Structures are given as structure tokens and as C-alpha cells.
Amino acid sequence: MGKSKTIIAGNWKMHLTMDQSEVLATRVQELTAKYVKDVEVVICPSYIALARVSEAAPKLSLGVQDVFYADEGAYTGEVAAAQAKEFAQFAIVGHSERRHIFNESSEDVARKAAACIRNEMTPIVCVGETEVERDHGETRQVLNDQIAASLTMLTAGEVRDIVIAYEPVWAIGTGKNARPEDVTAAVATIRAAITEMFGAKTAAVCRILYGGSVKADTAASYLKLEGVNGLLVGGASLNDHEFSTIVEWGSTT
Ligand code: PGA
């Protein structure tokens, strides 16, 4: 298997009107056009803007920020992977904001990841320790537990094609940068946990992203790390130039 494309994913969270979403998607498509042969550019707008963004930027990959784990039914307010797949190829599951604000457990995340696979979407499964856990030296344990519980419904063949995002909770939206050596160690822990569950071949090809306050001027320091296959970008993905510069780094690093 050849080297997989670097993934640069932008999580727009609960930002932008429909018009603003369309304008930003159009700009990102223009500015990143020359890099998409080397970089998989994934933008994750809010659900309500998904159809507009898909029409405005057909050359970009689209992701959603969450999916529900059932394919249909009486689940007021939820959106199924079976519905989202019409527009999106990727789905973020288990983002720390989902885990911490909405009390999602790794069991929920496991069911959501399975729903993505069942509907031929690629889950971006997020894991990461809180500041307290880090300060107590629990990062490895937390990552092991989250990986074990979040991937439990998948087979080795399915895990080969998923994406994991290592996002230390204390670095998300805070401007605090994780040290590259800590990211290398965390990514190695994640691959070791996957090796334990699914074997070394699966762990070697499964793509792992870093996320947490990534900006254009820090992107390269993470992209060049051993075992890091791309970035999940929040705040900086809302600025067309900033995000495109990160994509450019993805094509050269
Ligand atoms: P941030 O968000 O880049 O704004 O820290 C990252 C994320 O939440 O995925």
C-alpha cells in the first residue's frame, strides 16, 4: 500500500451563517485547488449548511461534526449517518466537546463509529486527555481506555480505514500548544493500543491526526512528526488564508 494522503480537516463547529459557510467553502476550494492531489482537504460545516457547502465546493471532501448511532427512528434532534452520507464522506465522532459538554461516553462513540462504517462513511474518532489527567500522569491510560472502548465494535479490516484524532482537551481552543515530543509519544501510545487489539499491520496503516490550537505557523511542527498523518483544525479553519496555508504545509511536509 502506498503512502496515504495527508488529511487536513477543518471543524467549523457551531459557527457561520449559511451565506458565510458558502463563501468560506468557495474560497477554501479555490485556495487549496493546487494541493488537493497531495492533501485530502475535509471541511466539516454545521449540518444546516451541509447541502449548500456541498454544492459550492464539490472538489472538497465533506465531514459532519457528529452522527447518531441508529440509522433511523424516533430520536428527536439527531441526524443519522444513513442521512449524512448523502453529502459527507467523513464524520467526527467523540469530539471532546461531545464527550464533555454532552456527556458522551466511549460506548456511544463506539456505536457512532460503527454506524459510520455501516454507512460507508469514514469516522474521525477523537481521543485525548484533560489537563488534570495530564498533570496526574494519566495520559497513556486515558488514551488506552478511550481507544479500547471506542473501537470495540469494529473489525481489524474496518479499523485500517478509519481516522483517529489525538486532541488533548487542554489544547483545544485554548491557544496552548502541545509539545511535538508529547504528540509523538501520544501517537505511539495510540498505535500500540491498536496493535494490541487489531495487530501491527492495522495499526501501521490507520491514519492519526493531531488537533488542538493548530495554526498556520505551528502546522509544520506537527505534520513532520513520525506517525502523524494530518491535522484536525478548529478555530484556524474559519479563516480562508490561515486554513489554506495549513493545507499548503500538508502538501510539503
Ligand atoms: P482548535 O479546535 O483548533 O480551535 O483548538 C480543534 C478541534 O476542536 O478539533
Coordinates of C-alpha atoms and ligand atoms in Angstrom, one line a residue, residues 11 13 92 95-97 126 167 171-175 211-215 232-237, ligand 1:
N11 CA -14.0 21.6 12.1
K13 CA -18.1 23.9 15.0
I92 CA -16.1 13.4 13.5
H95 CA -15.0 15.1 19.8
S96 CA -14.1 16.3 23.3
E97 CA -16.9 18.9 23.2
C126 CA -11.3 11.7 18.7
E167 CA -6.7 16.0 20.6
A171 CA -5.1 22.3 23.9
I172 CA -8.5 22.7 22.1
G173 CA -9.5 26.3 21.5
T174 CA -7.1 27.5 24.2
G175 CA -4.1 28.6 22.1
G211 CA -5.6 18.6 16.8
G212 CA -5.6 21.4 19.3
S213 CA -4.9 25.1 18.6
V214 CA -3.1 24.3 15.3
K215 CA -2.4 27.5 13.4
L232 CA -7.8 18.4 12.7
V233 CA -8.1 22.2 12.8
G234 CA -10.8 24.2 14.7
G235 CA -10.5 28.0 15.0
A236 CA -7.9 28.4 12.2
S237 CA -10.2 26.6 9.7
Ligands
PGA1 P1 -8.9 24.3 17.8 O1 -10.0 23.1 17.7 O2 -8.1 24.1 16.6 O3 -9.8 25.5 17.8 O4 -8.2 24.1 19.1 C1 -9.6 21.8 17.4 C2 -10.8 20.9 17.4 O5 -11.7 21.1 18.3 O6 -10.9 19.9 16.6

